[in-house]
PDB file of C-alpha atoms in Angstrom:
ATOM      1  CA  UNK Y   1     104.420  80.804  78.143  1.00  0.00           C
ATOM      2  CA  UNK Y   2     105.205  82.888  75.142  1.00  0.00           C
ATOM      3  CA  UNK Y   3     105.525  86.038  77.367  1.00  0.00           C
ATOM      4  CA  UNK Y   4     107.852  84.627  79.561  1.00  0.00           C
ATOM      5  CA  UNK Y   5     110.107  83.083  77.116  1.00  0.00           C
ATOM      6  CA  UNK Y   6     110.389  86.138  74.853  1.00  0.00           C
ATOM      7  CA  UNK Y   7     111.254  88.333  77.811  1.00  0.00           C
ATOM      8  CA  UNK Y   8     113.465  85.856  79.525  1.00  0.00           C
ATOM      9  CA  UNK Y   9     115.561  85.911  76.169  1.00  0.00           C
ATOM     10  CA  UNK Y  10     116.057  89.611  76.548  1.00  0.00           C
ATOM     11  CA  UNK Y  11     116.921  89.624  80.313  1.00  0.00           C
ATOM     12  CA  UNK Y  12     118.815  87.233  82.531  1.00  0.00           C
ATOM     13  CA  UNK Y  13     117.240  85.376  85.436  1.00  0.00           C
ATOM     14  CA  UNK Y  14     117.076  87.290  88.728  1.00  0.00           C
ATOM     15  CA  UNK Y  15     119.409  86.198  91.584  1.00  0.00           C
ATOM     16  CA  UNK Y  16     118.113  84.928  94.786  1.00  0.00           C
ATOM     17  CA  UNK Y  17     118.737  88.328  96.172  1.00  0.00           C
ATOM     18  CA  UNK Y  18     116.286  89.942  93.909  1.00  0.00           C
ATOM     19  CA  UNK Y  19     113.818  87.430  94.611  1.00  0.00           C
ATOM     20  CA  UNK Y  20     113.878  88.067  98.363  1.00  0.00           C
ATOM     21  CA  UNK Y  21     113.526  91.803  97.747  1.00  0.00           C
ATOM     22  CA  UNK Y  22     110.612  91.063  95.350  1.00  0.00           C
ATOM     23  CA  UNK Y  23     109.067  88.901  97.945  1.00  0.00           C
ATOM     24  CA  UNK Y  24     109.248  91.652 100.502  1.00  0.00           C
ATOM     25  CA  UNK Y  25     107.918  94.237  98.055  1.00  0.00           C
ATOM     26  CA  UNK Y  26     105.156  91.700  97.163  1.00  0.00           C
ATOM     27  CA  UNK Y  27     104.327  91.407 101.242  1.00  0.00           C
ATOM     28  CA  UNK Y  28     104.398  95.231 101.607  1.00  0.00           C
ATOM     29  CA  UNK Y  29     102.106  95.535  98.712  1.00  0.00           C
ATOM     30  CA  UNK Y  30      99.761  92.673  99.914  1.00  0.00           C
ATOM     31  CA  UNK Y  31      99.599  94.680 103.194  1.00  0.00           C
ATOM     32  CA  UNK Y  32      98.811  97.821 101.408  1.00  0.00           C
ATOM     33  CA  UNK Y  33      96.124  96.053  99.189  1.00  0.00           C
ATOM     34  CA  UNK Y  34      94.294  94.699 102.284  1.00  0.00           C
ATOM     35  CA  UNK Y  35      94.061  98.174 103.702  1.00  0.00           C
ATOM     36  CA  UNK Y  36      92.811  99.365 100.221  1.00  0.00           C
ATOM     37  CA  UNK Y  37      90.511  96.702  99.950  1.00  0.00           C
ATOM     38  CA  UNK Y  38      89.104  97.310 103.175  1.00  0.00           C
ATOM     39  CA  UNK Y  39      88.681 101.162 102.231  1.00  0.00           C
ATOM     40  CA  UNK Y  40      87.094 100.200  98.880  1.00  0.00           C
ATOM     41  CA  UNK Y  41      84.803  97.663 100.472  1.00  0.00           C
ATOM     42  CA  UNK Y  42      83.525 100.145 102.953  1.00  0.00           C
ATOM     43  CA  UNK Y  43      83.007 103.014 100.099  1.00  0.00           C
ATOM     44  CA  UNK Y  44      81.299 100.480  98.014  1.00  0.00           C
ATOM     45  CA  UNK Y  45      78.777  99.387 100.705  1.00  0.00           C
ATOM     46  CA  UNK Y  46      77.776 103.107 101.259  1.00  0.00           C
ATOM     47  CA  UNK Y  47      77.110 103.347  97.666  1.00  0.00           C
ATOM     48  CA  UNK Y  48      75.697  99.907  97.149  1.00  0.00           C
ATOM     49  CA  UNK Y  49      72.282 101.051  96.075  1.00  0.00           C
ATOM     50  CA  UNK Y  50      73.537 103.514  93.523  1.00  0.00           C
ATOM     51  CA  UNK Y  51      75.903 101.076  92.059  1.00  0.00           C
ATOM     52  CA  UNK Y  52      73.341  98.245  91.881  1.00  0.00           C
ATOM     53  CA  UNK Y  53      71.357 100.429  89.582  1.00  0.00           C
ATOM     54  CA  UNK Y  54      74.545 100.950  87.278  1.00  0.00           C
ATOM     55  CA  UNK Y  55      75.311  98.560  84.649  1.00  0.00           C
ATOM     56  CA  UNK Y  56      78.879  97.875  83.837  1.00  0.00           C
ATOM     57  CA  UNK Y  57      80.369  99.790  81.059  1.00  0.00           C
ATOM     58  CA  UNK Y  58      81.459  97.764  77.830  1.00  0.00           C
ATOM     59  CA  UNK Y  59      85.328  97.365  78.342  1.00  0.00           C
ATOM     60  CA  UNK Y  60      88.022  96.061  76.005  1.00  0.00           C
ATOM     61  CA  UNK Y  61      90.451  93.373  77.516  1.00  0.00           C
ATOM     62  CA  UNK Y  62      93.261  95.942  77.780  1.00  0.00           C
ATOM     63  CA  UNK Y  63      90.849  98.377  79.943  1.00  0.00           C
ATOM     64  CA  UNK Y  64      89.985  95.509  82.099  1.00  0.00           C
ATOM     65  CA  UNK Y  65      93.734  94.494  82.356  1.00  0.00           C
ATOM     66  CA  UNK Y  66      94.421  98.392  83.221  1.00  0.00           C
ATOM     67  CA  UNK Y  67      91.783  98.043  86.160  1.00  0.00           C
ATOM     68  CA  UNK Y  68      93.219  94.829  87.348  1.00  0.00           C
ATOM     69  CA  UNK Y  69      96.643  96.268  87.299  1.00  0.00           C
ATOM     70  CA  UNK Y  70      95.500  99.286  89.150  1.00  0.00           C
ATOM     71  CA  UNK Y  71      93.887  96.854  91.848  1.00  0.00           C
ATOM     72  CA  UNK Y  72      96.751  94.241  91.888  1.00  0.00           C
ATOM     73  CA  UNK Y  73      99.983  96.210  91.467  1.00  0.00           C
ATOM     74  CA  UNK Y  74      99.073 100.163  91.268  1.00  0.00           C
ATOM     75  CA  UNK Y  75     102.546 101.427  92.060  1.00  0.00           C
ATOM     76  CA  UNK Y  76     104.476  99.131  90.029  1.00  0.00           C
ATOM     77  CA  UNK Y  77     102.023  99.502  87.068  1.00  0.00           C
ATOM     78  CA  UNK Y  78     102.132 103.460  87.346  1.00  0.00           C
ATOM     79  CA  UNK Y  79     105.824 103.466  87.521  1.00  0.00           C
ATOM     80  CA  UNK Y  80     106.477 101.346  84.473  1.00  0.00           C
ATOM     81  CA  UNK Y  81     103.785 102.611  82.039  1.00  0.00           C
ATOM     82  CA  UNK Y  82     105.317 105.874  81.708  1.00  0.00           C
ATOM     83  CA  UNK Y  83     108.919 104.663  81.848  1.00  0.00           C
ATOM     84  CA  UNK Y  84     109.979 101.448  80.132  1.00  0.00           C
ATOM     85  CA  UNK Y  85     106.415 100.061  79.398  1.00  0.00           C
ATOM     86  CA  UNK Y  86     104.086  97.527  80.175  1.00  0.00           C
ATOM     87  CA  UNK Y  87     103.543  95.084  77.401  1.00  0.00           C
ATOM     88  CA  UNK Y  88     100.428  93.188  76.340  1.00  0.00           C
ATOM     89  CA  UNK Y  89      99.490  89.871  74.817  1.00  0.00           C
ATOM     90  CA  UNK Y  90      97.655  86.656  74.887  1.00  0.00           C
ATOM     91  CA  UNK Y  91      99.012  83.171  75.921  1.00  0.00           C
ATOM     92  CA  UNK Y  92      97.730  79.774  76.476  1.00  0.00           C
ATOM     93  CA  UNK Y  93      97.629  78.266  79.999  1.00  0.00           C
ATOM     94  CA  UNK Y  94      96.487  74.781  81.059  1.00  0.00           C
ATOM     95  CA  UNK Y  95      94.491  75.141  77.663  1.00  0.00           C
ATOM     96  CA  UNK Y  96      92.788  78.334  78.269  1.00  0.00           C
ATOM     97  CA  UNK Y  97      93.585  81.595  76.523  1.00  0.00           C
ATOM     98  CA  UNK Y  98      94.703  84.215  78.805  1.00  0.00           C
ATOM     99  CA  UNK Y  99      95.469  87.927  78.491  1.00  0.00           C
ATOM    100  CA  UNK Y 100      98.475  89.188  80.381  1.00  0.00           C
ATOM    101  CA  UNK Y 101     100.536  92.379  80.973  1.00  0.00           C
ATOM    102  CA  UNK Y 102     104.179  92.379  81.524  1.00  0.00           C
ATOM    103  CA  UNK Y 103     106.927  94.785  82.722  1.00  0.00           C
ATOM    104  CA  UNK Y 104     110.317  94.110  83.738  1.00  0.00           C
ATOM    105  CA  UNK Y 105     111.099  90.589  81.920  1.00  0.00           C
ATOM    106  CA  UNK Y 106     110.795  88.386  85.094  1.00  0.00           C
ATOM    107  CA  UNK Y 107     108.223  85.967  85.909  1.00  0.00           C
ATOM    108  CA  UNK Y 108     106.974  88.123  88.841  1.00  0.00           C
ATOM    109  CA  UNK Y 109     106.198  90.779  86.358  1.00  0.00           C
ATOM    110  CA  UNK Y 110     103.472  88.684  84.260  1.00  0.00           C
ATOM    111  CA  UNK Y 111      99.763  89.394  85.359  1.00  0.00           C
ATOM    112  CA  UNK Y 112      97.505  86.923  83.420  1.00  0.00           C
ATOM    113  CA  UNK Y 113      93.874  87.443  83.409  1.00  0.00           C
ATOM    114  CA  UNK Y 114      90.857  86.142  82.025  1.00  0.00           C
ATOM    115  CA  UNK Y 115      87.370  87.738  81.563  1.00  0.00           C
ATOM    116  CA  UNK Y 116      84.168  85.630  82.005  1.00  0.00           C
ATOM    117  CA  UNK Y 117      81.309  87.980  82.344  1.00  0.00           C
ATOM    118  CA  UNK Y 118      81.734  89.806  85.626  1.00  0.00           C
ATOM    119  CA  UNK Y 119      84.438  87.476  86.842  1.00  0.00           C
ATOM    120  CA  UNK Y 120      88.131  88.170  86.307  1.00  0.00           C
ATOM    121  CA  UNK Y 121      90.306  85.089  87.000  1.00  0.00           C
ATOM    122  CA  UNK Y 122      93.826  86.507  87.476  1.00  0.00           C
ATOM    123  CA  UNK Y 123      97.049  84.587  87.638  1.00  0.00           C
ATOM    124  CA  UNK Y 124     100.560  85.502  88.961  1.00  0.00           C
ATOM    125  CA  UNK Y 125     103.788  84.261  90.288  1.00  0.00           C
ATOM    126  CA  UNK Y 126     103.385  84.240  94.141  1.00  0.00           C
ATOM    127  CA  UNK Y 127     106.926  84.672  95.646  1.00  0.00           C
ATOM    128  CA  UNK Y 128     105.616  85.655  99.064  1.00  0.00           C
ATOM    129  CA  UNK Y 129     106.734  82.222 100.737  1.00  0.00           C
ATOM    130  CA  UNK Y 130     109.364  81.117  98.127  1.00  0.00           C
ATOM    131  CA  UNK Y 131     113.088  81.420  98.519  1.00  0.00           C
ATOM    132  CA  UNK Y 132     113.382  82.105  94.731  1.00  0.00           C
ATOM    133  CA  UNK Y 133     111.260  82.816  91.813  1.00  0.00           C
ATOM    134  CA  UNK Y 134     111.983  79.483  90.346  1.00  0.00           C
ATOM    135  CA  UNK Y 135     110.199  77.941  93.298  1.00  0.00           C
ATOM    136  CA  UNK Y 136     107.202  80.328  93.468  1.00  0.00           C
ATOM    137  CA  UNK Y 137     104.016  78.865  92.510  1.00  0.00           C
ATOM    138  CA  UNK Y 138     101.356  80.308  90.574  1.00  0.00           C
ATOM    139  CA  UNK Y 139      98.763  81.742  92.286  1.00  0.00           C
ATOM    140  CA  UNK Y 140      95.125  82.131  90.741  1.00  0.00           C
ATOM    141  CA  UNK Y 141      92.220  84.462  92.249  1.00  0.00           C
ATOM    142  CA  UNK Y 142      89.157  86.135  91.071  1.00  0.00           C
ATOM    143  CA  UNK Y 143      87.820  89.553  91.436  1.00  0.00           C
ATOM    144  CA  UNK Y 144      84.306  90.951  90.071  1.00  0.00           C
ATOM    145  CA  UNK Y 145      84.478  93.356  87.069  1.00  0.00           C
ATOM    146  CA  UNK Y 146      81.984  95.567  88.983  1.00  0.00           C
ATOM    147  CA  UNK Y 147      84.185  95.887  91.766  1.00  0.00           C
ATOM    148  CA  UNK Y 148      86.975  97.032  89.523  1.00  0.00           C
ATOM    149  CA  UNK Y 149      84.756  99.540  87.729  1.00  0.00           C
ATOM    150  CA  UNK Y 150      83.336 100.793  90.831  1.00  0.00           C
ATOM    151  CA  UNK Y 151      86.902 101.361  92.412  1.00  0.00           C
ATOM    152  CA  UNK Y 152      88.802 102.641  89.338  1.00  0.00           C
ATOM    153  CA  UNK Y 153      86.278 103.759  86.608  1.00  0.00           C
ATOM    154  CA  UNK Y 154      83.572 105.367  88.167  1.00  0.00           C
ATOM    155  CA  UNK Y 155      84.099 109.022  87.548  1.00  0.00           C
ATOM    156  CA  UNK Y 156      84.922 110.872  84.314  1.00  0.00           C
ATOM    157  CA  UNK Y 157      88.418 111.621  85.744  1.00  0.00           C
ATOM    158  CA  UNK Y 158      89.299 107.904  86.530  1.00  0.00           C
ATOM    159  CA  UNK Y 159      88.136 106.750  83.180  1.00  0.00           C
ATOM    160  CA  UNK Y 160      90.166 109.336  81.497  1.00  0.00           C
ATOM    161  CA  UNK Y 161      93.159 108.206  83.654  1.00  0.00           C
ATOM    162  CA  UNK Y 162      92.598 104.523  82.710  1.00  0.00           C
ATOM    163  CA  UNK Y 163      92.104 105.294  79.067  1.00  0.00           C
ATOM    164  CA  UNK Y 164      95.225 107.430  79.274  1.00  0.00           C
ATOM    165  CA  UNK Y 165      97.325 104.069  80.682  1.00  0.00           C
ATOM    166  CA  UNK Y 166      95.617 101.858  77.952  1.00  0.00           C
ATOM    167  CA  UNK Y 167      96.843 104.167  74.918  1.00  0.00           C
ATOM    168  CA  UNK Y 168     100.727 103.929  76.583  1.00  0.00           C
ATOM    169  CA  UNK Y 169     100.336  99.861  76.633  1.00  0.00           C
ATOM    170  CA  UNK Y 170     102.686  98.230  74.265  1.00  0.00           C
ATOM    171  CA  UNK Y 171     102.140  95.035  72.405  1.00  0.00           C
ATOM    172  CA  UNK Y 172     104.619  92.421  73.107  1.00  0.00           C
ATOM    173  CA  UNK Y 173     105.652  92.222  69.420  1.00  0.00           C
ATOM    174  CA  UNK Y 174     107.506  95.444  70.191  1.00  0.00           C
ATOM    175  CA  UNK Y 175     109.907  93.559  72.659  1.00  0.00           C
ATOM    176  CA  UNK Y 176     110.309  90.661  69.859  1.00  0.00           C
ATOM    177  CA  UNK Y 177     111.434  93.253  67.193  1.00  0.00           C
ATOM    178  CA  UNK Y 178     114.194  94.924  69.297  1.00  0.00           C
TER     179      UNK Y 178
END
């Protein structure tokens, strides 16, 4: 895990207390995502006939990662993108290439994703039931690109917001050169 090793060299491992705080934050975010997911699902079903006629726009891997970040960790992403930054890169996991975004330098700040047509497979360290980050498993989930586009890229204002975030992303090589 290139991203983890590079960042870990720059930042020391988090304490068990920080892990529990991250776990509490993750649980809170999960609850908010569930509420947002229900709202998005309701809105998507009311516009289902219109969205089924729309084709998914051509997006690059950083645009897709930004849409996924707005879904998975919106507050974290928006807070870091304008502050210390979100970094991007590619890495091998289980013999497959994944793109990733990372922020603070610990394993919980890495969001791996892989694009396969309309299906986005994403992986993250799930600290929700772990005593510390080191004991946390890697969770793997999927979401449709069409859903992300419908939720975060369906108006000119949302497209401008997403593309503004994409312009602020930094390559991982900037961390390595510091």
